[in-house]
XYZ file of C-alpha atoms in Angstrom:
664
model
C 75.163 133.639 69.361
C 76.160 135.917 72.252
C 78.157 133.056 73.941
C 79.982 132.407 70.602
C 80.709 136.198 70.164
C 82.189 136.676 73.878
C 84.106 133.476 73.521
C 85.517 134.580 70.183
C 86.292 138.152 71.640
C 87.813 136.544 74.583
C 90.357 134.403 72.434
C 91.084 137.333 70.192
C 91.844 139.820 73.241
C 94.445 137.771 74.722
C 96.077 136.749 71.681
C 96.174 140.395 70.477
C 97.973 141.408 73.845
C 100.475 139.248 73.128
C 101.284 140.307 69.770
C 101.327 144.115 70.323
C 104.028 142.920 73.550
C 106.198 141.232 71.046
C 105.682 144.344 68.227
C 106.654 146.650 70.946
C 109.840 144.690 71.724
C 111.077 144.429 68.144
C 110.737 148.403 67.519
C 113.020 149.141 70.503
C 115.424 146.313 69.672
C 115.577 148.090 65.984
C 115.588 152.220 66.635
C 116.667 152.172 70.519
C 120.049 153.301 70.768
C 122.723 153.522 73.494
C 124.469 150.857 75.785
C 121.587 150.405 78.446
C 119.467 149.203 75.761
C 120.141 145.739 76.117
C 119.058 145.294 79.491
C 115.961 147.084 79.156
C 114.862 144.668 76.566
C 116.052 141.887 78.739
C 113.679 142.911 81.469
C 110.572 143.787 78.757
C 111.566 140.315 77.311
C 110.691 138.722 80.758
C 107.927 140.438 81.748
C 106.397 139.712 78.178
C 107.358 135.668 78.847
C 105.681 135.811 81.975
C 102.656 137.181 80.800
C 102.162 135.163 78.208
C 102.672 132.295 80.663
C 100.121 133.403 83.015
C 97.645 134.324 80.014
C 98.704 130.161 78.456
C 97.968 128.681 81.749
C 94.275 131.031 82.298
C 93.263 129.765 79.049
C 94.407 125.779 79.089
C 92.447 126.300 82.744
C 89.058 127.270 80.973
C 89.610 126.080 77.195
C 87.307 123.364 78.150
C 84.561 125.377 79.386
C 85.257 127.444 76.533
C 85.331 125.380 74.335
C 82.034 124.060 75.292
C 80.231 127.188 75.233
C 81.781 127.935 71.714
C 79.970 124.859 70.556
C 76.686 124.997 72.264
C 75.889 128.678 70.960
C 76.568 127.061 67.423
C 73.272 125.672 65.679
C 73.786 122.228 65.285
C 74.614 121.842 68.984
C 71.671 123.913 69.761
C 69.365 121.467 68.134
C 70.082 118.649 69.662
C 70.733 119.634 73.401
C 67.300 121.617 73.332
C 66.953 123.759 76.662
C 63.106 122.975 76.188
C 64.122 119.102 77.218
C 62.371 118.750 80.774
C 65.091 116.368 82.005
C 67.745 118.179 83.741
C 70.984 118.126 81.153
C 74.310 119.750 81.819
C 77.762 119.572 80.387
C 80.855 119.927 82.380
C 84.616 118.847 81.908
C 86.584 116.072 83.377
C 86.688 117.978 86.696
C 83.018 117.788 87.358
C 82.901 121.737 86.651
C 79.677 122.482 85.038
C 79.851 124.993 81.789
C 76.421 124.658 80.676
C 72.994 123.696 81.896
C 69.464 123.858 80.359
C 66.676 125.165 81.879
C 65.131 121.941 83.808
C 68.610 121.596 85.084
C 69.213 125.616 86.296
C 65.774 124.843 87.799
C 66.842 122.619 89.723
C 69.800 124.415 91.279
C 68.690 128.196 91.275
C 69.278 128.061 94.751
C 72.345 126.556 95.010
C 75.465 128.583 94.149
C 77.727 125.961 94.314
C 75.491 123.021 92.434
C 75.344 125.280 89.489
C 79.264 125.202 88.915
C 80.175 121.881 90.263
C 78.347 118.433 89.754
C 80.434 117.207 93.295
C 78.790 119.836 95.305
C 75.482 118.423 94.122
C 76.201 114.473 94.424
C 79.424 114.117 96.906
C 79.321 110.222 96.073
C 80.610 111.534 92.202
C 84.538 111.681 92.443
C 86.757 113.604 89.756
C 88.431 109.576 89.089
C 85.101 108.864 88.707
C 84.440 110.926 86.058
C 87.801 110.467 84.277
C 87.342 106.256 84.192
C 84.439 106.921 82.251
C 85.844 105.607 78.801
C 82.032 105.623 77.521
C 78.872 106.147 79.628
C 77.889 105.116 83.527
C 75.469 105.930 85.685
C 75.516 106.695 89.087
C 72.874 107.256 91.901
C 72.446 109.597 94.480
C 70.016 112.274 96.169
C 69.745 116.286 96.112
C 67.026 118.287 97.949
C 65.491 115.555 99.049
C 64.986 113.489 95.666
C 67.014 110.584 94.426
C 68.230 110.578 90.769
C 70.053 108.204 88.392
C 73.269 110.337 86.492
C 73.795 108.939 83.367
C 77.615 110.601 82.725
C 78.322 110.570 78.874
C 82.133 111.120 77.580
C 81.933 113.027 74.046
C 84.359 114.445 71.553
C 84.012 118.354 70.598
C 86.385 120.622 69.246
C 89.397 117.963 69.590
C 88.460 118.047 72.952
C 86.487 115.468 75.662
C 83.386 117.184 77.427
C 81.092 115.054 79.739
C 77.401 115.204 79.234
C 75.274 114.292 82.980
C 71.816 113.777 82.583
C 69.354 113.362 85.839
C 66.501 110.889 85.565
C 64.176 111.055 88.706
C 63.643 107.639 90.334
C 61.814 108.484 93.819
C 58.832 107.087 93.335
C 61.141 103.696 91.762
C 62.884 103.202 94.628
C 60.202 103.932 96.783
C 57.801 101.335 95.196
C 61.375 98.876 95.409
C 61.366 99.771 99.556
C 57.682 98.579 99.495
C 57.982 95.331 97.723
C 61.181 95.127 99.640
C 59.644 95.423 102.765
C 56.152 93.150 101.876
C 58.222 90.172 101.438
C 57.516 87.166 103.627
C 60.529 86.290 106.123
C 60.085 82.981 107.591
C 61.930 82.470 111.489
C 61.766 79.262 113.719
C 62.288 79.856 117.491
C 63.744 77.335 120.004
C 63.444 77.587 123.593
C 67.239 76.117 124.595
C 66.795 74.741 128.354
C 62.980 73.974 128.464
C 63.690 70.637 130.019
C 66.047 72.440 132.791
C 63.728 75.195 132.912
C 60.949 72.920 133.459
C 62.930 70.676 136.481
C 64.167 73.877 138.407
C 60.187 74.827 139.036
C 56.963 72.911 141.107
C 55.708 70.075 138.914
C 52.195 72.364 139.549
C 53.585 75.646 137.952
C 55.304 73.984 135.059
C 51.969 74.365 132.810
C 51.633 78.071 134.078
C 55.454 78.727 133.432
C 54.948 77.561 129.635
C 51.294 79.574 129.399
C 53.810 82.299 130.655
C 56.461 81.756 128.010
C 53.827 81.233 125.244
C 51.868 84.038 125.752
C 55.574 86.019 125.423
C 56.196 84.755 122.288
C 52.746 85.323 120.677
C 52.917 88.688 122.000
C 55.949 89.172 120.197
C 54.995 88.025 116.630
C 51.558 89.296 116.793
C 52.972 92.512 117.357
C 54.705 92.378 114.482
C 50.966 91.547 112.313
C 52.775 88.000 111.599
C 51.687 84.696 112.350
C 53.152 82.201 114.796
C 52.573 78.058 114.776
C 54.066 76.205 118.069
C 55.256 73.050 116.386
C 56.397 71.293 119.647
C 56.237 71.809 123.480
C 59.500 74.141 122.633
C 59.430 74.820 119.258
C 57.154 77.930 117.118
C 57.568 78.509 113.854
C 56.513 82.120 112.565
C 55.971 84.776 109.358
C 56.474 87.849 109.396
C 57.630 91.084 106.795
C 60.925 92.584 106.072
C 60.144 95.772 107.662
C 58.592 93.871 110.488
C 62.243 91.665 110.832
C 63.886 95.102 110.338
C 61.974 96.594 113.444
C 63.132 93.860 115.476
C 66.637 94.131 114.290
C 66.385 97.729 115.498
C 66.223 96.562 119.038
C 68.507 93.713 118.198
C 65.388 90.984 119.448
C 64.610 92.534 122.827
C 62.392 88.946 123.216
C 65.495 87.248 123.882
C 66.243 89.254 127.508
C 62.553 89.854 127.647
C 61.376 86.615 127.846
C 64.443 85.620 130.656
C 62.322 87.912 133.414
C 59.420 85.613 132.942
C 60.166 84.200 136.902
C 57.481 82.013 138.992
C 59.661 80.580 141.325
C 62.052 78.830 138.616
C 65.556 78.376 139.532
C 66.302 78.772 136.048
C 65.204 81.499 133.352
C 64.266 80.427 129.558
C 66.540 81.425 126.717
C 65.423 81.036 123.268
C 66.805 80.838 119.809
C 65.825 82.172 116.971
C 66.531 81.442 113.433
C 65.417 83.874 110.345
C 65.330 83.255 106.591
C 64.942 85.490 104.067
C 66.001 87.011 100.495
C 64.417 84.632 98.435
C 61.475 84.591 96.240
C 60.649 81.028 97.599
C 59.018 80.678 101.089
C 60.564 76.878 101.043
C 64.092 78.334 100.422
C 63.499 81.048 103.392
C 62.488 77.877 105.404
C 65.639 76.014 104.519
C 67.832 79.489 105.160
C 65.667 79.752 108.715
C 67.067 75.949 109.601
C 70.413 77.065 108.912
C 70.443 80.146 111.035
C 68.941 77.991 113.829
C 71.386 75.283 113.272
C 73.797 78.099 113.798
C 72.025 79.583 116.420
C 72.212 76.316 118.489
C 75.808 75.673 117.549
C 76.866 79.127 118.725
C 75.302 78.306 122.235
C 71.863 79.767 121.816
C 70.595 82.572 123.709
C 70.758 84.322 120.249
C 69.114 85.607 116.847
C 71.021 84.790 113.587
C 69.553 86.010 110.508
C 70.502 84.521 107.657
C 70.092 84.977 103.647
C 71.610 83.444 100.670
C 74.792 85.857 100.983
C 74.641 86.951 104.226
C 74.490 85.832 108.239
C 74.038 88.276 111.277
C 74.259 87.426 115.137
C 72.347 88.836 117.688
C 72.154 88.292 121.766
C 74.223 85.653 122.664
C 74.556 87.252 126.495
C 73.954 83.959 128.117
C 76.171 81.239 129.500
C 75.550 77.716 127.407
C 73.709 75.797 129.645
C 74.811 72.112 129.932
C 73.076 69.388 129.110
C 72.657 66.411 131.918
C 71.952 63.706 129.842
C 74.860 62.208 127.928
C 71.633 60.308 125.232
C 73.342 62.884 122.558
C 76.863 61.991 123.184
C 76.269 58.099 123.031
C 74.398 58.660 119.678
C 77.296 60.104 118.300
C 79.819 57.669 119.600
C 77.967 54.963 117.620
C 77.402 56.799 114.352
C 81.084 57.355 114.544
C 82.038 53.591 115.260
C 80.012 53.174 112.360
C 81.462 55.355 110.155
C 85.002 53.859 111.650
C 84.373 50.263 111.040
C 83.822 51.185 107.392
C 86.635 52.547 106.324
C 90.725 51.314 106.238
C 92.497 54.948 107.280
C 91.953 57.333 109.645
C 93.548 61.094 109.693
C 92.920 63.693 112.238
C 93.666 66.757 112.658
C 93.440 69.848 114.918
C 93.946 73.877 114.286
C 97.067 75.444 113.608
C 99.823 75.707 116.307
C 98.428 72.511 117.572
C 97.754 73.063 121.111
C 97.255 70.535 124.281
C 93.434 70.019 123.737
C 93.666 69.298 120.343
C 96.669 67.326 120.582
C 94.655 65.239 123.569
C 91.809 64.780 121.929
C 93.303 63.844 118.331
C 95.048 60.863 120.722
C 92.145 59.652 122.041
C 90.960 59.284 118.382
C 93.450 57.582 117.375
C 93.270 55.143 120.510
C 89.525 54.593 119.323
C 90.688 53.980 115.584
C 93.676 51.724 116.480
C 91.415 49.661 119.028
C 89.245 49.194 116.178
C 92.426 47.903 114.153
C 92.359 50.724 111.513
C 95.617 52.542 110.734
C 95.261 56.089 111.988
C 97.835 58.988 111.646
C 98.299 62.304 113.230
C 98.013 65.923 111.147
C 101.277 67.375 112.495
C 103.087 70.706 111.245
C 103.864 73.987 113.906
C 102.955 72.909 117.666
C 102.783 75.485 120.533
C 106.239 75.317 121.938
C 104.135 73.902 125.496
C 102.940 71.189 123.635
C 106.700 69.519 122.868
C 107.395 68.193 125.602
C 104.257 65.954 125.881
C 104.695 65.302 122.151
C 108.084 64.077 122.491
C 106.757 60.829 124.246
C 105.442 59.470 121.614
C 107.768 57.741 119.886
C 108.901 54.573 118.995
C 108.657 51.606 120.341
C 105.386 51.688 122.108
C 104.099 54.096 119.734
C 104.321 53.828 115.672
C 106.943 55.935 114.044
C 104.544 57.189 111.257
C 102.209 58.351 114.246
C 102.714 62.121 112.792
C 102.350 62.944 109.350
C 102.737 65.810 106.872
C 99.698 67.670 105.204
C 101.392 66.507 101.765
C 101.638 62.970 102.502
C 98.162 63.025 103.915
C 96.673 64.576 100.679
C 98.995 61.466 98.605
C 97.572 58.652 100.656
C 93.954 60.076 100.771
C 91.638 57.604 99.354
C 87.521 57.089 99.029
C 87.689 54.498 101.976
C 89.520 57.034 104.222
C 88.003 59.014 107.082
C 89.510 62.640 107.928
C 88.606 63.716 111.536
C 88.829 67.199 112.857
C 89.049 67.723 116.829
C 88.767 71.190 118.633
C 88.202 73.246 115.354
C 85.227 73.812 113.157
C 86.401 76.580 110.746
C 88.314 74.849 107.425
C 90.309 77.864 106.809
C 92.435 77.373 110.397
C 92.600 73.704 110.224
C 95.849 71.883 110.064
C 94.835 70.765 106.205
C 92.527 72.561 104.678
C 93.156 71.018 101.631
C 92.542 67.838 102.872
C 88.844 69.267 103.458
C 88.287 69.878 100.361
C 89.351 66.163 98.685
C 88.061 64.140 101.507
C 84.802 62.541 101.266
C 84.260 61.288 104.843
C 84.656 63.987 106.954
C 83.925 63.636 111.144
C 83.820 67.148 113.278
C 84.456 66.610 116.955
C 84.363 70.442 118.624
C 83.278 72.719 121.733
C 83.568 76.200 120.003
C 81.130 77.996 119.061
C 80.511 78.397 115.121
C 81.011 81.113 112.948
C 79.636 81.919 109.240
C 82.508 79.696 108.212
C 82.104 75.944 109.121
C 83.004 72.640 107.658
C 80.179 72.247 105.355
C 80.650 68.974 104.007
C 81.220 66.859 107.318
C 79.367 63.498 107.740
C 79.079 63.488 110.685
C 79.290 66.711 113.091
C 79.216 66.601 116.947
C 79.598 70.472 117.921
C 78.653 70.718 122.023
C 79.613 74.733 123.074
C 78.873 73.744 126.772
C 81.700 71.291 126.742
C 84.858 72.702 128.617
C 87.274 71.201 126.252
C 87.532 68.463 122.970
C 89.391 66.343 125.215
C 86.236 66.182 127.314
C 83.841 65.302 124.549
C 86.375 62.945 123.388
C 86.803 61.053 126.800
C 82.598 60.527 126.620
C 83.126 58.921 123.113
C 86.094 56.355 124.244
C 83.242 55.443 127.008
C 80.789 54.713 124.262
C 82.628 53.454 121.538
C 83.870 50.037 123.568
C 83.183 48.845 126.889
C 87.334 46.908 126.457
C 88.721 49.918 125.473
C 91.776 51.045 127.549
C 93.698 54.412 127.422
C 97.122 54.211 128.105
C 98.818 56.381 131.205
C 100.113 58.598 128.859
C 97.220 58.914 126.729
C 95.621 59.854 129.759
C 97.968 62.077 130.833
C 97.275 64.462 127.403
C 93.760 64.296 127.714
C 93.518 65.425 130.991
C 96.232 68.580 130.252
C 93.736 69.011 127.817
C 90.943 69.772 129.832
C 93.229 71.498 132.764
C 94.658 73.739 130.384
C 91.185 74.662 128.247
C 89.321 75.139 131.655
C 92.291 77.373 133.146
C 92.806 74.490 136.412
C 88.817 73.663 136.488
C 87.907 77.228 136.820
C 86.511 78.376 133.441
C 83.609 76.440 131.619
C 83.153 73.570 133.800
C 80.197 71.545 134.515
C 79.359 67.815 135.953
C 80.546 66.098 132.868
C 83.546 67.778 133.058
C 84.402 66.484 136.342
C 83.143 63.295 135.228
C 85.068 62.920 132.346
C 88.392 63.932 134.231
C 87.226 61.207 136.664
C 87.510 58.586 133.896
C 90.672 60.183 133.108
C 92.231 59.738 136.329
C 90.814 55.813 136.544
C 92.913 55.495 133.543
C 96.140 56.438 134.576
C 96.024 60.465 134.376
C 98.495 62.004 137.059
C 97.673 65.375 138.242
C 101.118 66.100 139.887
C 102.785 64.360 136.501
C 100.814 67.154 134.315
C 101.341 70.004 136.588
C 104.823 69.604 136.516
C 105.056 69.391 132.595
C 103.195 72.746 132.697
C 105.396 74.915 134.985
C 106.811 77.975 133.769
C 110.185 78.920 132.510
C 111.380 82.245 133.970
C 111.921 84.297 131.465
C 107.916 83.054 130.439
C 107.194 84.159 133.896
C 108.315 87.333 133.925
C 107.010 88.205 130.517
C 103.731 87.128 131.643
C 104.370 89.711 135.054
C 105.652 92.617 132.573
C 102.480 92.239 130.177
C 99.911 92.531 133.500
C 102.093 95.801 134.427
C 101.669 97.130 131.663
C 98.107 96.918 131.002
C 95.910 99.749 129.911
C 92.492 99.771 131.468
C 90.104 100.690 128.512
C 86.064 102.753 128.984
C 87.273 101.861 132.898
C 86.286 97.967 132.109
C 88.495 96.158 129.551
C 92.299 95.752 130.141
C 94.527 95.761 127.276
C 98.211 94.896 127.046
C 100.832 93.204 125.198
C 103.737 90.721 125.677
C 106.982 90.840 124.200
C 107.789 87.746 122.447
C 111.673 88.319 122.303
C 112.435 85.749 124.796
C 109.902 84.016 125.393
C 109.478 80.434 124.426
C 105.439 80.302 124.162
C 104.688 83.257 123.740
C 100.846 82.975 122.746
C 100.585 80.476 125.876
C 102.420 82.982 127.812
C 99.768 85.871 126.228
C 97.090 83.693 127.083
C 98.265 83.338 130.499
C 98.499 86.943 130.982
C 95.029 87.506 129.889
C 93.531 84.948 132.477
C 95.434 86.689 135.341
C 93.771 90.298 134.173
C 90.817 89.087 134.928
C 91.511 89.105 138.488
C 91.545 93.052 138.837
C 88.425 94.225 140.577
C 85.937 95.564 137.659
C 87.831 94.189 134.842
C 84.831 92.563 132.654
C 87.024 91.234 129.437
C 90.975 91.206 129.107
C 93.183 91.410 125.406
C 96.761 90.458 125.640
C 98.044 90.620 122.302
C 101.819 89.367 121.143
C 103.795 89.441 117.466
C 104.898 85.555 117.046
C 106.429 84.449 113.693
C 105.140 87.507 111.437
C 101.258 87.207 112.929
C 99.805 89.170 116.052
C 97.940 86.871 117.982
C 95.207 88.575 120.431
C 93.910 86.003 123.371
C 90.522 87.413 124.877
C 89.351 86.226 128.261
C 86.216 87.209 130.021
C 84.049 86.256 133.388
C 80.485 85.939 132.426
C 79.461 89.597 131.276
C 81.057 90.288 128.317
C 80.883 87.693 125.248
C 84.421 87.928 124.144
C 83.934 85.717 121.064
C 81.443 88.072 119.750
C 84.472 90.778 119.811
C 86.735 88.472 118.253
C 84.348 87.760 115.592
C 84.552 90.924 114.436
C 88.619 90.795 114.150
C 87.818 87.264 112.186
C 88.910 84.746 115.045
C 86.036 83.223 117.214
C 86.008 80.781 120.363
C 84.226 80.622 123.645
C 82.055 83.142 125.515
C 84.727 83.649 127.675
C 87.780 82.408 126.117
C 88.051 83.245 122.050
C 91.164 84.797 120.083
C 92.121 86.069 116.948
C 95.094 86.126 114.594
C 96.385 89.143 112.476
C 98.426 89.309 109.906
C 98.791 92.819 108.869
C 99.807 95.775 110.843
C 101.406 96.743 113.813
C 101.098 95.659 117.724
C 99.839 99.180 118.446
C 97.545 99.216 115.208
C 96.221 95.623 116.615
C 95.461 97.356 119.559
C 93.877 100.453 117.956
C 91.535 97.576 116.079
C 90.282 95.861 119.753
C 89.832 99.473 120.947
C 87.747 100.555 118.269
C 85.346 97.357 118.028
C 85.121 97.678 121.827
C 83.950 101.347 121.404
C 81.078 100.140 118.761
C 79.673 97.439 120.577
C 79.692 99.958 123.633
C 78.192 102.698 121.935
C 75.452 99.986 120.582
C 74.628 98.694 123.809
C 75.555 94.790 122.631
C 78.428 95.167 125.966
């Protein structure tokens, strides 16, 4: 009853003082003589009004607390909210200010002065807006003094005002049990040697068994260190099972087995690299194995030398520092070419598309596929919307009468003409969102993907045939090989050979990047088919304004963290800003000490980022953080919001995070 009396006394006192002042003014007004009385009365009235205003503000500010104290003093409320309740219980207002606590709550916060008064001091994750948005009740989770709690907040209507009850449930043991259960779950993994055959060929025959034994020993020791089991499936493939807590340990050191296995050297010229695919999250071990297989496909599709961890809803990548090893054998190319031909022979129409802002590699590959389809007497079309300005001179040469007038088709027309017997061929891209016609992929029944870019978590999942070779220099290189296996009597025209050769030249930066034996073999085939080196070179000579814009971008480059060049290219006076941007990024690598370069340009309200590196940095993983992708040494991204400066800061932020984690 004491709280009740105190609250009532406080209210009576404030109201009494205000009434006394008003009565005093009234008396003066009735009895005071003289002309100066009006001014005195006016001044006193102002003081009275100010006093009443201050009193009202103080009263309204603490009214909810007064009402809570008054309510808690009543016997009915006491019966409901007993002080002897073992669960910590309190009442507060919408701002989180605690007005009343039971003994259990007091015992919890007795040494914490701030937490006695404010729920936000106890649990920082609960904000005033969270409380105000509660219409009935809501649960939150937080930690206080080393214990974990479920916080139940309920809104009540008491004495014509809203108050909030807070009830704390200790769930420390429950959370620990959940963690233990999660950590005890089994994780299924696959481990493949990426370059087993190539590495074995690089060592003397008598030492090959020793090299294999050393690698096997490394892998077995690694899995046994986690108290897991490992089984060798084939000469270069392993299956293993570990617990979830051991997976967390492996992730914390970023799968150091990837680097450790490269140190095995008994005279072999080429170090072994591993690909690891891990699946977990399902209660079903068979499903986890399927996830592990998907993860392995992703790891191999991204070039190997990395670990991919996949759940039902998430996918994470680790490693990927080594260059992709080129496969000398063309068996896979021949098999894929024959499978592609079988698909073509059963279809009546072929629609070919590349990525948005069609570049020379995508266009050259599309022309190669068009020639294959035409040779097999199939009607073929190339999807075209926006193209890179540098490609327009080449595209304009493909016109009647040598080529059909309907060679190029819009996405809308392609959708209307699509049937169950149509084949959609996607070249130079494997991400559906950046293809020329994403809607076609949803509707098409038959899809073929031919690409050389490393795969990301976003892939074309409904492809009938997928041929992704990350070691290939370009899509044109891959299509050149397919052309040779499709038919012995197929013949490329000179203009088509020029387009495909130009695609290889552009993507390899004049055969300086991502080139292998098969790249030069493809170039030699195109040269025999009529490609002219001089004609292609003339076609891609730079405009004076573009050259100056590139020079300006190089001149204004900023060196970030000693090894990374970041600059921007002015698109105002350039015909092909994205091409100039890429060229500037290439040239910045010629500066000593630069490991990677990033050049940005604003074009059609989109910020394009061109990223390039030599061999020390994987720019693909950097661009993936920004929603892009590409190759280990050639990658890019597009940002649709913000300014160039914001995009630069974003690149710097990603670089800094990767540097701090030791990933670059």
